[in-house]
Tab-separated table of C-alpha atoms (C1' of nucleotides) in Angstrom:
chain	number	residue	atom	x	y	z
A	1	UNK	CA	18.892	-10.647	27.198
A	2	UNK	CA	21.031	-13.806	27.348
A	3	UNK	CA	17.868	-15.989	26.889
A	4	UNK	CA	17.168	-13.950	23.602
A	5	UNK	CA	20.497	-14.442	21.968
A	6	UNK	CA	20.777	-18.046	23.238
A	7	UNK	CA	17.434	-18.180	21.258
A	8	UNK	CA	19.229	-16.642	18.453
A	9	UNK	CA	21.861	-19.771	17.809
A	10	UNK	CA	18.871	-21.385	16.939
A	11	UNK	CA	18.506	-19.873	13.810
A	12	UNK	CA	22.156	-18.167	12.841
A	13	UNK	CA	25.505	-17.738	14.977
A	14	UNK	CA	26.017	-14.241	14.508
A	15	UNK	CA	29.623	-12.659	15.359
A	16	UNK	CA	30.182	-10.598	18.621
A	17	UNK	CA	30.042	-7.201	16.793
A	18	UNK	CA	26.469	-8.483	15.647
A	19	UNK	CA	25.448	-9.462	18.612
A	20	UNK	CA	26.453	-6.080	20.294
A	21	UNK	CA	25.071	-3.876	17.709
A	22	UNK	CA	22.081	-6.242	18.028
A	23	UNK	CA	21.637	-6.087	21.714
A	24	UNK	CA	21.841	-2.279	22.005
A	25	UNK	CA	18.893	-1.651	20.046
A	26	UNK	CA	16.689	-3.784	22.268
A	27	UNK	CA	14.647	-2.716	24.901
A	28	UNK	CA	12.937	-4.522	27.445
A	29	UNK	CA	9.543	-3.864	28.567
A	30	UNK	CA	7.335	-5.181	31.215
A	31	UNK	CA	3.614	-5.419	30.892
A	32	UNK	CA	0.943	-6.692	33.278
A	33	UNK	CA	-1.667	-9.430	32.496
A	34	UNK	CA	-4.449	-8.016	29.693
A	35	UNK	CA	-2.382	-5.608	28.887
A	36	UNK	CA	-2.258	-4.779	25.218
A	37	UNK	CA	1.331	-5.063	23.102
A	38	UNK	CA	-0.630	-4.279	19.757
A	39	UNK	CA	-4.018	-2.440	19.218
A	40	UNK	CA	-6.451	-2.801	16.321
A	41	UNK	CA	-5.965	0.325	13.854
A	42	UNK	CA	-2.451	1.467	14.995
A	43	UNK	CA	0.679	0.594	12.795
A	44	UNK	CA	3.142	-1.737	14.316
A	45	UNK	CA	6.734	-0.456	14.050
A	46	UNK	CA	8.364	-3.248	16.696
A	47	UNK	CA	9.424	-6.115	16.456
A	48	UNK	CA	9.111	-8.073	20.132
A	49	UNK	CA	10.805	-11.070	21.538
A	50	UNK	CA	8.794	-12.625	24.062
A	51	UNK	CA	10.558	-13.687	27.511
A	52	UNK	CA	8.504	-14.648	29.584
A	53	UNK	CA	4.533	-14.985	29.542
A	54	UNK	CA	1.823	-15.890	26.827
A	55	UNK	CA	0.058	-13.951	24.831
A	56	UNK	CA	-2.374	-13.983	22.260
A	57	UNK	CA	-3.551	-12.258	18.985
A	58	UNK	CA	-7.201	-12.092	17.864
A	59	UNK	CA	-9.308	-9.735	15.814
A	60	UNK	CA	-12.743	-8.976	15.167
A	61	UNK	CA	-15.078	-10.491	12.777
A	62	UNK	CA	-18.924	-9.521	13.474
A	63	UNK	CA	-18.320	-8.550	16.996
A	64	UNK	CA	-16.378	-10.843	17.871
A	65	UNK	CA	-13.357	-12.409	18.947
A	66	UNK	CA	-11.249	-14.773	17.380
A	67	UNK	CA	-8.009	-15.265	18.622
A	68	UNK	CA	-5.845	-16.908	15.580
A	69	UNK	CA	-2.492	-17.545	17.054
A	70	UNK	CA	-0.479	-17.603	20.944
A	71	UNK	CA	2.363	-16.187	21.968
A	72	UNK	CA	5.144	-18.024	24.462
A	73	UNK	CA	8.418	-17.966	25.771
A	74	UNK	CA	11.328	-17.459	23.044
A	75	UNK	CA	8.729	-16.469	20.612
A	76	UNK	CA	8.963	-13.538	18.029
A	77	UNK	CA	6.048	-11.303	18.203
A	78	UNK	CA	4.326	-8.759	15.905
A	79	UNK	CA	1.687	-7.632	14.163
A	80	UNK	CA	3.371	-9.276	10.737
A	81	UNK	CA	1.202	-7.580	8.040
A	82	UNK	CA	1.288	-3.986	9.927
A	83	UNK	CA	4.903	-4.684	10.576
A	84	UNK	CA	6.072	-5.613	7.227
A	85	UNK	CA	3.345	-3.160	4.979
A	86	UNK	CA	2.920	0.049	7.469
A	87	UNK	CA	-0.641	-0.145	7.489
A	88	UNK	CA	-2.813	-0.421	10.498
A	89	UNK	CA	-2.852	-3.131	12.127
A	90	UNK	CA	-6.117	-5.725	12.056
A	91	UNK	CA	-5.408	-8.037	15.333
A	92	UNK	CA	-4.365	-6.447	18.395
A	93	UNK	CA	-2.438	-8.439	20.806
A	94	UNK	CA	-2.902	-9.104	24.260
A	95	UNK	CA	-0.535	-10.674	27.358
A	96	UNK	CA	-2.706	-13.402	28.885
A	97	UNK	CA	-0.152	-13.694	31.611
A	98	UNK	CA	1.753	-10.853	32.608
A	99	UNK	CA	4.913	-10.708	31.106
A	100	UNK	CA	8.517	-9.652	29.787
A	101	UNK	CA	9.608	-8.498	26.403
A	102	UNK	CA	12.473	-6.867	24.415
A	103	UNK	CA	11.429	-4.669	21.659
A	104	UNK	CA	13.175	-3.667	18.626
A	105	UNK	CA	11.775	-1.126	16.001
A	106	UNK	CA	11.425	-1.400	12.318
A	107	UNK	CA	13.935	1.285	11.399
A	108	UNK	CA	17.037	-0.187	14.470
A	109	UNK	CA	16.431	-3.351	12.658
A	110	UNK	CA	16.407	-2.134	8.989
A	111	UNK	CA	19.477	0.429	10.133
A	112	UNK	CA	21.011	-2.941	11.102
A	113	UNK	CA	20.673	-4.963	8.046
A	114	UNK	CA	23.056	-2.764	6.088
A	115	UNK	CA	25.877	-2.825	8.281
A	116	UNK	CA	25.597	-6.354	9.482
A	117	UNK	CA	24.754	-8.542	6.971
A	118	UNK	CA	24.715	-11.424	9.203
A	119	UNK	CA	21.541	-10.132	10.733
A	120	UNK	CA	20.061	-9.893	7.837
A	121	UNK	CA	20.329	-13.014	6.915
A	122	UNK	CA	19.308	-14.283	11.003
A	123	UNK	CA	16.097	-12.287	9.836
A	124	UNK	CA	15.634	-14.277	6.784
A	125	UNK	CA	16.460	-17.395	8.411
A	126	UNK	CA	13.499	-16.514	11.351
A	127	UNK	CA	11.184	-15.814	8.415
A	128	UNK	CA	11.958	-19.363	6.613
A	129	UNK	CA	11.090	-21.131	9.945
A	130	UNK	CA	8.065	-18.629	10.860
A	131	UNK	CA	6.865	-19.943	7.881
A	132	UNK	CA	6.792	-23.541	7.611
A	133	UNK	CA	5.640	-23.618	10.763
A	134	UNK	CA	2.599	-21.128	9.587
A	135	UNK	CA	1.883	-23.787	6.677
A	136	UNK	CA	1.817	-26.786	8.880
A	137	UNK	CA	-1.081	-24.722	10.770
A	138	UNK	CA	-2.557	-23.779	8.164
A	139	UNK	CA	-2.942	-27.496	6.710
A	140	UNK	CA	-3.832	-28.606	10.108
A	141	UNK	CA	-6.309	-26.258	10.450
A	142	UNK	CA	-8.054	-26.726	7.333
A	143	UNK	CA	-8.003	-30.222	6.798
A	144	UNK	CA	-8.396	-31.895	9.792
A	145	UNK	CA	-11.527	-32.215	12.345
A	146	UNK	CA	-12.032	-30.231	15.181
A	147	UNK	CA	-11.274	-33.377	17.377
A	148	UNK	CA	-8.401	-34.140	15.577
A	149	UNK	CA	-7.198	-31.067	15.907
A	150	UNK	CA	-7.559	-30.746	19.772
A	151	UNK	CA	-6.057	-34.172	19.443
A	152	UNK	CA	-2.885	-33.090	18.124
A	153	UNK	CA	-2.663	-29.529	20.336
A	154	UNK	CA	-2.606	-32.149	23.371
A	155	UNK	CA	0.342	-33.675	21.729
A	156	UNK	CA	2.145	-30.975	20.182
A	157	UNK	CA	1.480	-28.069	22.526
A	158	UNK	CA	0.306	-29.720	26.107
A	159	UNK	CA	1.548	-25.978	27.288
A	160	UNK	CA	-0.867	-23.805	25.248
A	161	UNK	CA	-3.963	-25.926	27.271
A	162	UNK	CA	-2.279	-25.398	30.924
A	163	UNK	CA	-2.084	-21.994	29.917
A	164	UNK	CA	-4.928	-21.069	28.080
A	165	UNK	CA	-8.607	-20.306	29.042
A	166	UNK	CA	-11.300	-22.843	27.277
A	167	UNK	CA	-12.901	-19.679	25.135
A	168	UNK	CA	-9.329	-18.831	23.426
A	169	UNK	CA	-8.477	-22.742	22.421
A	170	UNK	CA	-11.931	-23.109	21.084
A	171	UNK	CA	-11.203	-20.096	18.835
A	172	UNK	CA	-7.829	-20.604	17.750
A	173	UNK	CA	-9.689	-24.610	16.647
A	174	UNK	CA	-11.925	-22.353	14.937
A	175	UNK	CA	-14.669	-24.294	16.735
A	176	UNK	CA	-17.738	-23.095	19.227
A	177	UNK	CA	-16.287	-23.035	23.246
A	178	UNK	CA	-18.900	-25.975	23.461
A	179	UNK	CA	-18.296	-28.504	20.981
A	180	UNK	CA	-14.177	-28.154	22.733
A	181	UNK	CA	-16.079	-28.550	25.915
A	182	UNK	CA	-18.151	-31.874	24.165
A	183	UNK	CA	-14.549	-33.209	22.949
A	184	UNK	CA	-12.958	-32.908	25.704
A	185	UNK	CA	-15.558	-34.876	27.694
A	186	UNK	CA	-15.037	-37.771	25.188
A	187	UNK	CA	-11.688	-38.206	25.914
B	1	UNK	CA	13.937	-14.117	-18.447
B	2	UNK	CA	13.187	-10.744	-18.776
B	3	UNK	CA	10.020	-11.674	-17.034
B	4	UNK	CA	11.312	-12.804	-14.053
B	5	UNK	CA	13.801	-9.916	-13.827
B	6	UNK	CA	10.582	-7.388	-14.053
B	7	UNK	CA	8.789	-9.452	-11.720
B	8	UNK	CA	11.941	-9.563	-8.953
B	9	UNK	CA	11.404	-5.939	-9.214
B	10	UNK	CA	8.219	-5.697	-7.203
B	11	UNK	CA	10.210	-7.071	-4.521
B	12	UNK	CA	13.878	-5.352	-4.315
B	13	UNK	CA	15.734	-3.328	-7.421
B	14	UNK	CA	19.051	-5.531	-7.785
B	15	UNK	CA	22.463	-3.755	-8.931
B	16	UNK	CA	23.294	-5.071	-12.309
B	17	UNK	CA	26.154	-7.508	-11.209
B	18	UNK	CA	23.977	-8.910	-8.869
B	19	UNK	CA	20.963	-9.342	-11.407
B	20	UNK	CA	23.952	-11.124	-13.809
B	21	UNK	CA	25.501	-13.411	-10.790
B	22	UNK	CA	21.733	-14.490	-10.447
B	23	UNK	CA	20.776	-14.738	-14.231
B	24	UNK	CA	23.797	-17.174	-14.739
B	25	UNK	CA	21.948	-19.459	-11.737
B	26	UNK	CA	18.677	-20.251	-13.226
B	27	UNK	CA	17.813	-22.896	-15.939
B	28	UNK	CA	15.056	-23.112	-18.057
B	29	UNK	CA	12.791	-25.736	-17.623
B	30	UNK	CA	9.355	-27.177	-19.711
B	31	UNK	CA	6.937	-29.375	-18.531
B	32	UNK	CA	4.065	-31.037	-19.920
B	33	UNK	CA	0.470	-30.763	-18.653
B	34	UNK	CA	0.194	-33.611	-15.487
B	35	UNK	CA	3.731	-33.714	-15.324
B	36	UNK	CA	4.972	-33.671	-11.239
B	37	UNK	CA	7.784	-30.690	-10.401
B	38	UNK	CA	8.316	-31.963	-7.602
B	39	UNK	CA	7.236	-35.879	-6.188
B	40	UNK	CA	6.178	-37.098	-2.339
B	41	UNK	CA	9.290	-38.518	-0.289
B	42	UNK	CA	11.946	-36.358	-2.800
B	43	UNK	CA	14.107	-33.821	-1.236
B	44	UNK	CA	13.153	-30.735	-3.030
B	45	UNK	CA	16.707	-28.893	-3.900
B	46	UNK	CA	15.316	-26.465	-6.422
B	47	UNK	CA	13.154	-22.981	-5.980
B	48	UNK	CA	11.144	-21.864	-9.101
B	49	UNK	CA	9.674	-19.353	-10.497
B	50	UNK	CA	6.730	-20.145	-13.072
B	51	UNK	CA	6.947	-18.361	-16.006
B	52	UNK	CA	3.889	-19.354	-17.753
B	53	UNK	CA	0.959	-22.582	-16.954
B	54	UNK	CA	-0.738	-23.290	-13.714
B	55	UNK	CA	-0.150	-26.146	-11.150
B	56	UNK	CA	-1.097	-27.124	-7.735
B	57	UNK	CA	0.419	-28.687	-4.814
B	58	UNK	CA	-1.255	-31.530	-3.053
B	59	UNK	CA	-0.752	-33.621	-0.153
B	60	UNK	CA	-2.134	-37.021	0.718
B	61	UNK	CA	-4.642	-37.503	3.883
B	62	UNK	CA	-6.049	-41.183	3.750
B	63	UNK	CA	-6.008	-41.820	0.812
B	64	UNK	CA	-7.088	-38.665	-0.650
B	65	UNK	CA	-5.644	-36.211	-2.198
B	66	UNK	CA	-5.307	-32.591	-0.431
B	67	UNK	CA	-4.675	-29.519	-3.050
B	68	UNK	CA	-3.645	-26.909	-0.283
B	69	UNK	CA	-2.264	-24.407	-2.985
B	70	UNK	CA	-2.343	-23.104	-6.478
B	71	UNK	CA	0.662	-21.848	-9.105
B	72	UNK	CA	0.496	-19.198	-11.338
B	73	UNK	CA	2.424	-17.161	-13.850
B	74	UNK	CA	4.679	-15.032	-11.758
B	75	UNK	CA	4.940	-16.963	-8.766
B	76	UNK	CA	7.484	-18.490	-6.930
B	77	UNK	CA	7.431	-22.577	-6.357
B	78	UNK	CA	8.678	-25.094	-3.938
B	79	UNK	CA	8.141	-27.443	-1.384
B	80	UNK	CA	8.786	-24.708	1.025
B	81	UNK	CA	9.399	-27.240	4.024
B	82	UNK	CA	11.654	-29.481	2.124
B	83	UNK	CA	13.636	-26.882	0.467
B	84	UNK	CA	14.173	-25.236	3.809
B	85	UNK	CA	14.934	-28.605	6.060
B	86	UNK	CA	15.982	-30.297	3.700
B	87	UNK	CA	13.554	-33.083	4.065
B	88	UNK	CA	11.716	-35.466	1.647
B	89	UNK	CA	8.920	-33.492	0.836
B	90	UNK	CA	5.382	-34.501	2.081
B	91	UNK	CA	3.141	-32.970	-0.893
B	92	UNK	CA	3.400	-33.397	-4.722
B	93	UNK	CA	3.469	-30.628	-7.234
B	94	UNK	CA	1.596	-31.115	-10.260
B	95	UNK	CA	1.186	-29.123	-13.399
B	96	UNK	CA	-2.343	-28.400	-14.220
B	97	UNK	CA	-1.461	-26.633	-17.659
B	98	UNK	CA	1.806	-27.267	-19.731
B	99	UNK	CA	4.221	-24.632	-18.123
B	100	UNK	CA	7.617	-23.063	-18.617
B	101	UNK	CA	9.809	-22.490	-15.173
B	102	UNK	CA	12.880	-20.992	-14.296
B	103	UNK	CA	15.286	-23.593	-11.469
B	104	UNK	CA	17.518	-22.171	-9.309
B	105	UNK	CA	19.440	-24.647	-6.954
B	106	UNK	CA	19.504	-24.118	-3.388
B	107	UNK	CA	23.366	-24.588	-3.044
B	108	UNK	CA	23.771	-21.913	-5.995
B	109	UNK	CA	21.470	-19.513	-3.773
B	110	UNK	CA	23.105	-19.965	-0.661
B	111	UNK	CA	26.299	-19.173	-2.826
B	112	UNK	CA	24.674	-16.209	-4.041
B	113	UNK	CA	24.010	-14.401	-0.699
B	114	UNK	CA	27.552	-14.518	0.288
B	115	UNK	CA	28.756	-12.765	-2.876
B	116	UNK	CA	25.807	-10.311	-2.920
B	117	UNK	CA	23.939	-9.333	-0.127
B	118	UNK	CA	21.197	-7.316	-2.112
B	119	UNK	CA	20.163	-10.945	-3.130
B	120	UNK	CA	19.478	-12.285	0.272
B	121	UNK	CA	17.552	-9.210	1.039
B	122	UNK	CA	15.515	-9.602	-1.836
B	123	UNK	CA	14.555	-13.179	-0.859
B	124	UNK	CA	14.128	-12.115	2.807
B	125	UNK	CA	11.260	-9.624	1.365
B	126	UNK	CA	9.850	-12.329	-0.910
B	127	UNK	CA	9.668	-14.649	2.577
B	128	UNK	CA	7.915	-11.653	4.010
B	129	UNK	CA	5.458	-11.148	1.556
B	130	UNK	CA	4.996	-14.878	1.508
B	131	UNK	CA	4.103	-15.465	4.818
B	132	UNK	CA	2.045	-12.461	5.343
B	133	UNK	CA	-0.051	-13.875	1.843
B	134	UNK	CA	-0.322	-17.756	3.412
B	135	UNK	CA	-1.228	-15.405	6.932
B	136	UNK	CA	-4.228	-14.290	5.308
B	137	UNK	CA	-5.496	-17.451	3.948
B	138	UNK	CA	-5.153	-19.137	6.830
B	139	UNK	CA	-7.641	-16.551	8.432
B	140	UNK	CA	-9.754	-17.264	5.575
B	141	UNK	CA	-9.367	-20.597	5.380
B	142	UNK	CA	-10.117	-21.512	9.248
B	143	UNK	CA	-13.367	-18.639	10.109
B	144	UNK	CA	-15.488	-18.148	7.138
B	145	UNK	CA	-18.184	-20.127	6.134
B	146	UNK	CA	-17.578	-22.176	3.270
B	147	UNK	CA	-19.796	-19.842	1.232
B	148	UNK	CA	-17.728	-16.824	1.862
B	149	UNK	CA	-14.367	-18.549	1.072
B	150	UNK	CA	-15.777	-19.400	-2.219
B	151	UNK	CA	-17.210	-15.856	-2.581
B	152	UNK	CA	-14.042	-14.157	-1.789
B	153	UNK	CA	-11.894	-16.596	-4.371
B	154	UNK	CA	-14.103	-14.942	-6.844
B	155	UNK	CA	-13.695	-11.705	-5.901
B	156	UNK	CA	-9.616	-12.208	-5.946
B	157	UNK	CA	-8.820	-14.952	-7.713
B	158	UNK	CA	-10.876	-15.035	-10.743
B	159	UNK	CA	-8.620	-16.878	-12.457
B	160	UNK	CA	-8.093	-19.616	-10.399
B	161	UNK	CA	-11.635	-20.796	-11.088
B	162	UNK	CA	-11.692	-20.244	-14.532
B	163	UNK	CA	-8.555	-22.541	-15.661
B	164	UNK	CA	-8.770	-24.936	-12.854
B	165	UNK	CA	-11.375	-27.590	-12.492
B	166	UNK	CA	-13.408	-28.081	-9.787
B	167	UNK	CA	-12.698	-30.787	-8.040
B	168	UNK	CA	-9.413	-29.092	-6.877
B	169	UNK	CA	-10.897	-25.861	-5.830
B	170	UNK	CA	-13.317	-27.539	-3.658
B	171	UNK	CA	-10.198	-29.173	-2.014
B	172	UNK	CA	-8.615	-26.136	-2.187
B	173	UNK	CA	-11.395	-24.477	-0.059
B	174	UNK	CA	-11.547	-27.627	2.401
B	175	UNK	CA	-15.137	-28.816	1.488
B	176	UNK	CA	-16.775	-31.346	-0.791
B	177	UNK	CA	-16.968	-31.137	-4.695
B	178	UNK	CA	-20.897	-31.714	-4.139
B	179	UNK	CA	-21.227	-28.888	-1.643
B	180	UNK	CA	-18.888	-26.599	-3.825
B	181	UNK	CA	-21.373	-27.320	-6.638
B	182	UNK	CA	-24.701	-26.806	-4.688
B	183	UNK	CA	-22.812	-23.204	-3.337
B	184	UNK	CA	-22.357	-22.726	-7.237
B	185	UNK	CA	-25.765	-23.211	-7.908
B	186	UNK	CA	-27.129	-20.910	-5.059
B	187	UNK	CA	-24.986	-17.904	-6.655
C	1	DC	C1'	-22.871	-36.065	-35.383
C	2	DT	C1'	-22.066	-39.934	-32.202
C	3	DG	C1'	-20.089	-42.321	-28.423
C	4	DC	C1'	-17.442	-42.533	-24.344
C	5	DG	C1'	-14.860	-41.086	-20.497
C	6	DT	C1'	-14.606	-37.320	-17.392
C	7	DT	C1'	-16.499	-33.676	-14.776
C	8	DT	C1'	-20.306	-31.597	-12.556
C	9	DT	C1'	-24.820	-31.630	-10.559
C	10	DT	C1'	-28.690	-33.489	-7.947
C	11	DG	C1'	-31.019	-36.334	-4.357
C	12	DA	C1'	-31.552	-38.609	0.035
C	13	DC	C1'	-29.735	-39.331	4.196
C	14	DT	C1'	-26.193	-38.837	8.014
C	15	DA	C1'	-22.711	-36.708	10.858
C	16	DT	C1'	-20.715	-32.793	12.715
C	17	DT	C1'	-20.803	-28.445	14.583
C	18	DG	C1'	-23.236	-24.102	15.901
C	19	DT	C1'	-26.532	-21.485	18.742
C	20	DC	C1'	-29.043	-20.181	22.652
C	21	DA	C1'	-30.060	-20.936	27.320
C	22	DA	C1'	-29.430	-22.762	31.703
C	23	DA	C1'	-26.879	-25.346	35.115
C	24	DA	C1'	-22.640	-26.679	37.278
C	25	DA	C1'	-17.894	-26.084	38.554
C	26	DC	C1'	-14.091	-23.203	39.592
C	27	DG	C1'	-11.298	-19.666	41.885
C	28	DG	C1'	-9.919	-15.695	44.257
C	29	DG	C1'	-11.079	-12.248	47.987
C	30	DC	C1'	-12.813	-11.642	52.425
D	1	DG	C1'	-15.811	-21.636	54.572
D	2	DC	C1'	-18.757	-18.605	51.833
D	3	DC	C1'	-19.919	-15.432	48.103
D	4	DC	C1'	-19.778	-13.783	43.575
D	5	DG	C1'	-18.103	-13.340	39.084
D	6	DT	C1'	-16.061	-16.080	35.589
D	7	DT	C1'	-15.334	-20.255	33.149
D	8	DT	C1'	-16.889	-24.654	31.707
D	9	DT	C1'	-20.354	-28.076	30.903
D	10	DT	C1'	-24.833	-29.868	29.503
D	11	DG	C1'	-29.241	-29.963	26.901
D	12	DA	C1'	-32.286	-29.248	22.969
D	13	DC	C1'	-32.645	-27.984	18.512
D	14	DA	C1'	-31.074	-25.903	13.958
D	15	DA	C1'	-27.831	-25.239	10.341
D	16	DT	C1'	-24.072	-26.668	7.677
D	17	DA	C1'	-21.413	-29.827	5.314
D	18	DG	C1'	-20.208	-34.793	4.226
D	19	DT	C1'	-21.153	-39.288	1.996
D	20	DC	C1'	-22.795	-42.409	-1.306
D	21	DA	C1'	-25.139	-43.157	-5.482
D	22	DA	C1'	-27.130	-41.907	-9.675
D	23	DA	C1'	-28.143	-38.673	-13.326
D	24	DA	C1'	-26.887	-34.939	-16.315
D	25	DA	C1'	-23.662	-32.096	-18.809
D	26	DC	C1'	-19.367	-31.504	-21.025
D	27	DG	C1'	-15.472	-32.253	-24.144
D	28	DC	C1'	-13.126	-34.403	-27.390
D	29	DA	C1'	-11.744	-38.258	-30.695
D	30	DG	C1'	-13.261	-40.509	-34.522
DNA sequence: CTGCGTTTTTGACTATTGTCAAAAACGGGC
DNA sequence: GCCCGTTTTTGACAATAGTCAAAAACGCAG
């Protein structure tokens, strides 16, 4: 719990009755490797921070698999669009490592918004960040080649390749497992 | 005015005050066609909302220029990383049609969710709905075939192709003008 | 209607990535 | 250390998209 609100000053200092009203709505949950947080066709109604572990979310397109984002340590997790909307969910979301979590549901956190503004505005201040950082993919993503791309996930996110089986990197580059495999072997 | 006020509504209702401590915060603004809103290496202090024209925001990659969004009427507009960081912005955005905006500073926002809280829940949903919109086109954008992304802007975005020529859609799609037009020519 | 600059299309060729199949390497349990 | 299932690599070929260059179509001023 202390690593999730240190987390927190990272985004908005909230004041100790916050942080207590905050804390008590969280639970923590442990889940073994391949277990699923999220499945495919069930609404989302929690909100997650992730502890300890890694995780990824991936849904189906023609059979199969393509896993779109990872999960870490200190990140927020959910199925956004089921979250935000109430409609089923179309990823599910999987631990890849077993791991440790502290869940908060949609109505705790909306209860909390009225009576502590300051949350409300943490919230909005997650959702600014969340979302740069979901444009920067997005332009990387698009615009760049699949080497450069692996290029700058060596750079930026060394982790996510320790961590990470082959199959789920070459999907998240949006690229076949074996043209990865043929990159790699030209570096 | 009254436009913006309607459109606000899809998001949160606002209490009257707050609607009037808001309506005192934007200024009208007109732009010719070409004209930039907001210029490469500026700090963009500003959030819009675009009350009538198309633009386009663009980035530049060797040389080249990158059109990673589009503008309409109802939408809202700004360098969403500088804005945020506070940053000189690293795209340009360009009107692609003579337009008519509404400006609201950041400092007068930030000023604004103090005073009313209903305001910075209403921008926390806009964030939401934002980054669960740029969510879905980066799905699209990274695992379809360039065929289907062209297909699907069609389907959804009519208008898009209709007022805005093609050497920015093809961009927009991340593929070639030539291969846009030979996927034009198939259909 | 004509001419000219811009936008769009077409053609020929190249580069990149995907697909299917098989081989090699890896890793945990015994 | 050995076996077996999983993960990763390699090979051959096909499909997709990019590049460069030229032609055609479009749009508007005069």
């Amino acid at each position: 719990m202390d690593q999730l609100f240190a987390h927190l000053k990272n985004f908005y200092h909230l004041s100790r009755e916050a942080q207590i009203a905050l804390q008590e709505c969280f639970q923590q949950i442990t889940l073994p490797r391949n277990e699923f947080l999220i499945r495919e066709g069930k609404t989302c109604r929690h909100m997650f921070f992730l502890e300890q572990g890694c995780l990824r979310g991936y849904y189906n397109l023609d059979g199969k698999e393509i896993t779109h984002w990872f999960g870490f340590e200190n990140d927020f997790i959910t199925s956004f669009h089921s979250f935000i909307t109430h409609q089923p969910a179309v990823e599910s979301i999987q631990l890849m490592e077993a791991g440790t979590l502290w869940a908060i549901s949609k109505e705790a956190l909306t209860g909390l918004y009225d009576r502590h503004h300051e949350i409300e505005r943490l919230v909005r201040i997650v959702y600014e960040k969340y979302y740069i950082r979901l444009e920067e993919r997005y332009v990387n993503a698009q615009f760049k080649t699949a080497t450069e791309r692996y290029e700058e996930l060596l750079q930026q996110s060394p982790h996510i390749i320790e961590r990470v089986p082959l199959g789920y990197i070459a999907s998240y580059l949006g690229i076949s497992q074996e043209t990865l495999s043929r990159i790699r072997a030209r570096l």
